[in-house]
Tab-separated table of C-alpha atoms in Angstrom:
chain	number	residue	atom	x	y	z
R	1	MET	CA	0.079	22.179	5.272
R	2	LYS	CA	-3.131	23.617	6.707
R	3	ASN	CA	-5.373	23.619	3.628
R	4	ILE	CA	-5.838	19.960	2.693
R	5	LEU	CA	-7.697	18.671	-0.363
R	6	VAL	CA	-9.155	15.148	-0.469
R	7	PRO	CA	-10.641	14.065	-3.814
R	8	THR	CA	-13.184	11.321	-3.172
R	9	ASP	CA	-14.937	8.753	-5.325
R	10	PHE	CA	-16.520	7.234	-2.175
R	11	SER	CA	-14.146	4.253	-2.353
R	12	ALA	CA	-12.481	2.634	0.663
R	13	GLU	CA	-9.157	4.162	-0.414
R	14	ALA	CA	-10.661	7.659	-0.528
R	15	HIS	CA	-12.084	7.052	2.947
R	16	HIS	CA	-8.598	6.156	4.205
R	17	ALA	CA	-7.376	9.452	2.723
R	18	LEU	CA	-10.090	11.430	4.501
R	19	ARG	CA	-9.196	9.896	7.859
R	20	ALA	CA	-5.519	10.724	7.308
R	21	ALA	CA	-6.399	14.286	6.268
R	22	LEU	CA	-8.451	14.811	9.417
R	23	GLN	CA	-5.541	13.571	11.528
R	24	LEU	CA	-3.202	16.082	9.904
R	25	ALA	CA	-5.743	18.900	10.113
R	26	GLN	CA	-6.185	18.280	13.849
R	27	ARG	CA	-2.436	18.361	14.319
R	28	VAL	CA	-1.844	21.657	12.497
R	29	GLY	CA	-5.151	23.423	13.097
R	30	GLY	CA	-6.070	23.103	9.437
R	31	ASN	CA	-9.136	22.448	7.316
R	32	VAL	CA	-10.176	19.852	4.755
R	33	THR	CA	-11.874	20.266	1.371
R	34	LEU	CA	-13.712	17.231	-0.001
R	35	LEU	CA	-13.935	17.140	-3.798
R	36	HIS	CA	-16.124	14.830	-5.844
R	37	VAL	CA	-16.123	14.937	-9.629
R	38	LEU	CA	-19.323	13.887	-11.367
R	39	PRO	CA	-18.982	11.992	-14.646
R	40	ILE	CA	-19.044	14.148	-17.753
R	41	PRO	CA	-22.003	13.324	-20.004
R	42	ASP	CA	-21.026	11.716	-23.276
R	43	ALA	CA	-21.704	14.264	-25.978
R	44	GLN	CA	-22.447	11.467	-28.409
R	45	GLY	CA	-24.998	9.893	-26.074
R	46	SER	CA	-26.301	6.378	-26.451
R	47	ALA	CA	-27.991	4.884	-29.474
R	48	ASN	CA	-31.295	6.554	-28.547
R	49	PHE	CA	-30.660	9.525	-26.285
R	50	SER	CA	-28.138	12.327	-26.046
R	51	ALA	CA	-26.389	13.051	-22.747
R	52	PHE	CA	-28.965	15.730	-21.934
R	53	GLY	CA	-32.099	13.695	-22.595
R	54	GLY	CA	-33.010	14.424	-26.202
R	55	PRO	CA	-33.180	11.819	-28.951
R	56	THR	CA	-30.076	11.565	-31.109
R	57	ASN	CA	-32.196	11.441	-34.254
R	58	GLY	CA	-35.273	13.550	-34.896
R	59	ALA	CA	-37.030	16.138	-32.757
R	60	GLU	CA	-37.934	15.718	-29.106
R	61	LEU	CA	-41.577	15.849	-28.084
R	62	PRO	CA	-42.676	19.044	-26.265
R	63	ASN	CA	-42.056	18.992	-22.489
R	64	ALA	CA	-40.181	15.679	-22.771
R	65	TYR	CA	-37.886	14.814	-19.874
R	66	GLY	CA	-35.168	12.556	-21.228
R	67	ILE	CA	-33.926	9.387	-19.579
R	68	ASP	CA	-30.340	10.634	-19.393
R	69	ARG	CA	-31.413	13.902	-17.809
R	70	ILE	CA	-33.328	12.018	-15.129
R	71	PHE	CA	-30.204	9.945	-14.498
R	72	VAL	CA	-28.029	13.059	-14.095
R	73	VAL	CA	-30.497	14.668	-11.678
R	74	ARG	CA	-30.745	11.496	-9.624
R	75	LEU	CA	-26.969	11.094	-9.619
R	76	MET	CA	-26.604	14.617	-8.244
R	77	GLU	CA	-29.112	13.880	-5.477
R	78	VAL	CA	-27.360	10.668	-4.457
R	79	THR	CA	-23.951	12.359	-4.598
R	80	ARG	CA	-25.064	15.177	-2.315
R	81	GLN	CA	-26.453	12.634	0.144
R	82	ARG	CA	-23.167	10.730	0.198
R	83	MET	CA	-21.186	13.941	0.642
R	84	GLN	CA	-23.406	14.918	3.585
R	85	GLN	CA	-22.777	11.511	5.121
R	86	LEU	CA	-19.036	12.029	4.800
R	87	LEU	CA	-19.287	15.507	6.342
R	88	ALA	CA	-21.231	14.087	9.278
R	89	GLU	CA	-18.698	11.301	9.742
R	90	ALA	CA	-15.824	13.785	9.571
R	91	ALA	CA	-17.470	15.902	12.265
R	92	GLN	CA	-17.548	12.842	14.543
R	93	MET	CA	-13.967	11.785	13.785
R	94	ALA	CA	-12.441	15.258	14.116
R	95	PRO	CA	-14.702	17.715	15.950
R	96	GLY	CA	-13.649	21.288	15.307
R	97	VAL	CA	-11.934	20.624	11.971
R	98	PRO	CA	-13.711	22.625	9.233
R	99	VAL	CA	-14.640	20.379	6.294
R	100	HIS	CA	-15.970	21.865	3.056
R	101	GLU	CA	-17.458	20.135	0.033
R	102	VAL	CA	-16.972	20.843	-3.661
R	103	LEU	CA	-18.770	19.175	-6.560
R	104	ASP	CA	-17.557	19.615	-10.117
R	105	GLN	CA	-18.201	18.137	-13.537
R	106	VAL	CA	-14.970	18.383	-15.499
R	107	GLU	CA	-12.045	16.015	-15.950
R	108	VAL	CA	-10.719	14.826	-12.588
R	109	ASP	CA	-7.244	16.310	-13.034
R	110	GLU	CA	-8.685	19.636	-14.130
R	111	ALA	CA	-11.038	19.741	-11.142
R	112	ILE	CA	-8.235	19.020	-8.665
R	113	LEU	CA	-5.901	21.631	-10.131
R	114	LYS	CA	-8.723	24.204	-10.149
R	115	VAL	CA	-9.502	23.647	-6.475
R	116	ILE	CA	-5.796	23.808	-5.592
R	117	GLU	CA	-5.602	27.271	-7.141
R	118	GLN	CA	-8.931	28.625	-5.933
R	119	ARG	CA	-8.626	27.436	-2.332
R	120	HIS	CA	-4.849	27.845	-1.950
R	121	ILE	CA	-4.403	24.166	-1.164
R	122	ASP	CA	-1.187	23.190	0.644
R	123	LEU	CA	-1.522	19.407	0.363
R	124	VAL	CA	-3.479	16.947	-1.789
R	125	LEU	CA	-4.226	13.717	0.043
R	126	LEU	CA	-5.153	10.915	-2.345
R	127	GLY	CA	-6.507	7.469	-1.669
R	128	THR	CA	-4.935	5.262	-4.290
R	129	GLN	CA	-4.694	1.626	-5.291
R	130	GLN	CA	-1.542	-0.315	-5.992
R	131	HIS	CA	-1.278	-0.940	-9.732
R	132	GLU	CA	0.208	-3.823	-11.623
R	133	ALA	CA	2.697	-2.918	-14.360
R	134	LEU	CA	0.275	-3.989	-17.081
R	135	GLU	CA	-2.438	-1.677	-15.739
R	136	ARG	CA	-0.046	1.255	-15.658
R	137	PHE	CA	1.028	0.585	-19.233
R	138	PHE	CA	-2.520	1.023	-20.504
R	139	ALA	CA	-3.777	3.801	-18.224
R	140	SER	CA	-1.988	6.429	-16.135
R	141	SER	CA	-3.606	6.718	-12.715
R	142	ASN	CA	-4.868	9.938	-11.189
R	143	THR	CA	-2.176	9.581	-8.546
R	144	GLU	CA	0.586	9.566	-11.140
R	145	GLN	CA	-0.957	12.595	-12.838
R	146	MET	CA	-1.115	14.535	-9.587
R	147	VAL	CA	2.465	13.674	-8.638
R	148	ARG	CA	3.468	15.099	-12.003
R	149	LEU	CA	1.174	18.127	-12.195
R	150	ALA	CA	0.209	19.341	-8.731
R	151	PRO	CA	2.035	22.514	-7.618
R	152	CYS	CA	1.728	21.453	-3.967
R	153	PRO	CA	2.810	18.273	-2.133
R	154	VAL	CA	0.796	15.103	-2.746
R	155	LEU	CA	0.338	12.406	-0.098
R	156	ALA	CA	-0.862	9.027	-1.408
R	157	VAL	CA	-2.318	6.448	0.990
R	158	LYS	CA	-3.521	2.952	0.113
R	159	HIS	CA	-4.600	1.494	3.450
R	160	ALA	CA	-6.086	2.613	6.745
R	161	THR	CA	-3.328	4.839	8.111
R	162	ASN	CA	-2.584	6.275	11.541
R	163	LEU	CA	-0.283	9.194	10.844
R	164	ASP	CA	-0.092	9.916	14.561
R	165	ALA	CA	1.830	6.628	14.899
R	166	VAL	CA	4.572	7.494	12.378
R	167	ARG	CA	7.909	6.861	14.072
R	168	ASP	CA	10.217	6.293	11.091
R	169	ILE	CA	10.380	8.332	7.878
R	170	VAL	CA	12.367	7.463	4.760
R	171	PHE	CA	13.552	10.492	2.794
R	172	ALA	CA	14.891	9.279	-0.549
R	173	SER	CA	17.368	11.328	-2.561
R	174	ASP	CA	20.663	11.090	-4.383
R	175	PHE	CA	22.030	13.946	-2.209
R	176	SER	CA	23.527	15.702	-5.207
R	177	ALA	CA	23.677	19.506	-5.351
R	178	GLU	CA	20.001	19.635	-6.392
R	179	ALA	CA	18.961	17.831	-3.209
R	180	ASP	CA	19.456	20.995	-1.148
R	181	GLN	CA	16.402	22.414	-2.907
R	182	ALA	CA	14.307	19.755	-1.176
R	183	LEU	CA	15.084	21.203	2.252
R	184	PRO	CA	11.940	23.389	2.595
R	185	GLY	CA	9.720	20.394	1.890
R	186	LEU	CA	11.732	18.224	4.259
R	187	GLN	CA	11.441	20.865	6.977
R	188	GLN	CA	7.650	20.795	6.600
R	189	VAL	CA	7.722	17.047	7.142
R	190	ARG	CA	9.891	17.469	10.226
R	191	GLN	CA	7.427	19.989	11.637
R	192	LEU	CA	4.578	17.521	11.171
R	193	PHE	CA	6.533	14.615	12.704
R	194	PRO	CA	9.123	16.218	15.014
R	195	ASP	CA	9.836	13.040	17.010
R	196	ALA	CA	10.111	10.624	14.088
R	197	ARG	CA	13.427	9.055	13.129
R	198	LEU	CA	14.564	10.329	9.719
R	199	HIS	CA	16.272	7.781	7.470
R	200	LEU	CA	18.094	9.556	4.638
R	201	LEU	CA	18.143	6.929	1.923
R	202	ARG	CA	20.295	6.670	-1.163
R	203	VAL	CA	19.830	3.818	-3.615
R	204	THR	CA	23.236	3.408	-5.208
R	205	ASP	CA	25.759	1.138	-6.847
R	206	GLU	CA	28.642	3.502	-5.994
R	207	PRO	CA	31.254	2.864	-3.276
R	208	ALA	CA	29.512	2.851	0.083
R	209	GLY	CA	31.990	5.157	1.791
R	210	GLU	CA	31.576	7.980	-0.718
R	211	ALA	CA	27.790	7.716	-0.822
R	212	ARG	CA	27.483	7.637	2.962
R	213	GLN	CA	29.708	10.698	3.265
R	214	GLN	CA	27.409	12.639	0.917
R	215	ILE	CA	24.443	11.871	3.148
R	216	ASN	CA	26.327	12.756	6.331
R	217	ASP	CA	27.420	16.040	4.758
R	218	PHE	CA	23.748	16.765	3.970
R	219	ILE	CA	22.793	16.035	7.583
R	220	ALA	CA	25.541	18.263	8.965
R	221	ARG	CA	24.905	21.068	6.458
R	222	HIS	CA	21.247	21.326	7.383
R	223	GLN	CA	21.561	20.342	11.057
R	224	LEU	CA	18.972	17.578	10.889
R	225	PRO	CA	18.178	15.964	14.268
R	226	HIS	CA	17.179	12.302	14.628
R	227	ALA	CA	18.654	11.543	11.190
R	228	GLU	CA	20.767	8.660	9.922
R	229	ALA	CA	22.306	7.652	6.598
R	230	VAL	CA	20.949	4.533	4.872
R	231	LEU	CA	22.330	2.900	1.729
R	232	MET	CA	20.479	0.370	-0.383
R	233	GLU	CA	21.657	-1.620	-3.392
R	234	ALA	CA	18.859	-2.416	-5.832
R	235	GLY	CA	18.183	-2.953	-9.510
R	236	SER	CA	15.956	0.135	-9.679
R	237	ILE	CA	15.670	3.297	-7.631
R	238	ASN	CA	11.967	2.921	-6.910
R	239	GLY	CA	12.432	-0.752	-6.005
R	240	GLY	CA	15.237	0.156	-3.624
R	241	ILE	CA	13.108	2.811	-1.943
R	242	GLU	CA	10.260	0.352	-1.404
R	243	ASP	CA	12.606	-2.349	-0.069
R	244	ALA	CA	14.298	0.038	2.341
R	245	ALA	CA	10.993	1.383	3.656
R	246	ARG	CA	9.777	-2.146	4.281
R	247	LYS	CA	12.943	-3.217	6.087
R	248	LEU	CA	13.030	-0.065	8.220
R	249	GLY	CA	9.369	-0.315	9.154
R	250	ALA	CA	8.810	3.205	7.862
R	251	GLY	CA	5.422	4.835	8.384
R	252	LEU	CA	6.034	7.410	5.645
R	253	ILE	CA	8.121	7.701	2.475
R	254	VAL	CA	9.128	11.149	1.198
R	255	VAL	CA	10.293	11.563	-2.407
R	256	PRO	CA	11.182	14.964	-3.927
R	257	THR	CA	10.820	15.287	-7.678
R	258	HIS	CA	11.093	17.704	-10.563
R	259	ALA	CA	9.679	17.600	-14.071
R	260	ARG	CA	12.662	19.298	-15.687
R	261	SER	CA	15.152	16.902	-17.237
R	262	ALA	CA	18.050	19.209	-16.372
R	263	PHE	CA	17.918	17.860	-12.855
R	264	SER	CA	19.532	14.646	-11.669
R	265	ARG	CA	17.986	11.436	-12.971
R	266	PHE	CA	16.791	10.656	-9.451
R	267	PHE	CA	14.381	13.601	-9.480
R	268	GLN	CA	12.539	12.496	-12.616
R	269	ALA	CA	8.798	12.457	-11.971
R	270	SER	CA	8.511	8.832	-13.090
R	271	ILE	CA	10.390	7.591	-10.006
R	272	ALA	CA	8.094	9.434	-7.604
R	273	GLU	CA	5.048	8.229	-9.551
R	274	LYS	CA	6.094	4.575	-9.312
R	275	VAL	CA	6.831	4.791	-5.605
R	276	ALA	CA	3.540	6.598	-4.932
R	277	THR	CA	1.519	3.908	-6.716
R	278	ASP	CA	3.535	0.811	-5.740
R	279	ALA	CA	4.720	1.288	-2.145
R	280	ALA	CA	2.460	-0.010	0.626
R	281	GLN	CA	3.345	2.899	2.929
R	282	PRO	CA	1.958	6.442	2.613
R	283	VAL	CA	4.102	8.348	0.116
R	284	LEU	CA	4.604	12.119	0.150
R	285	THR	CA	5.944	13.712	-3.027
R	286	PHE	CA	6.749	17.339	-3.717
R	287	HIS	CA	8.474	19.357	-6.423
R	288	LEU	CA	11.832	20.961	-5.912
């Protein structure tokens, strides 16, 4: 996870994500790309001016410089200043970590996916806000979209986070046959946090003995050090993951997912999306 992408809207949450990205980059000898997406001008414009400065009705006077165009130019200037401030701050926080900036003017999801491909990004680190159910019903967050669409792992953080202090990690799965496909991603996590205690969590309403044996078989099969089986009864999988992480004092939650419905119900993207947006802890998701 050496090439790290941090989309920023200059919010406090995005700043938390940048700090976390710099911590990881220092640990692995990586680099960080800062992406800001400028708003797309409204093609319909306002009642008087188009997005590019011309009047919506009638011809523009020669050499006219429209109000909207002035706004766009000024917005670009201010954005570049704020990006330079972030680059300077990053240089102070993590000397020696290369930090690059990218500005784009497309839809946010499109911009992120484009940078992932062009810069061979290994990890997207998102600052996100916890959403109420009503908010999620009306508008899908960028975090949920990235969990679903990004071809690389996505780490969502909501608060100021010290990843160097992570001592307990919750890895949530149903430990069915498909769970073995999560091993490469889990191994990456172990490399980043080699001394952390790994809690292999299954949210279940099945007999405890059988469920625990599945987890222990997974541990033995893949020779996982510092790992223990954890069972949690809950009304929903995502709720059980959040409850377990809170009770265990976890510094990181890891949730594998897959968009294909042929996989176990646990690996549906919606579960990872809900955990990533609802849990207070940093949440790492990746596709099988």
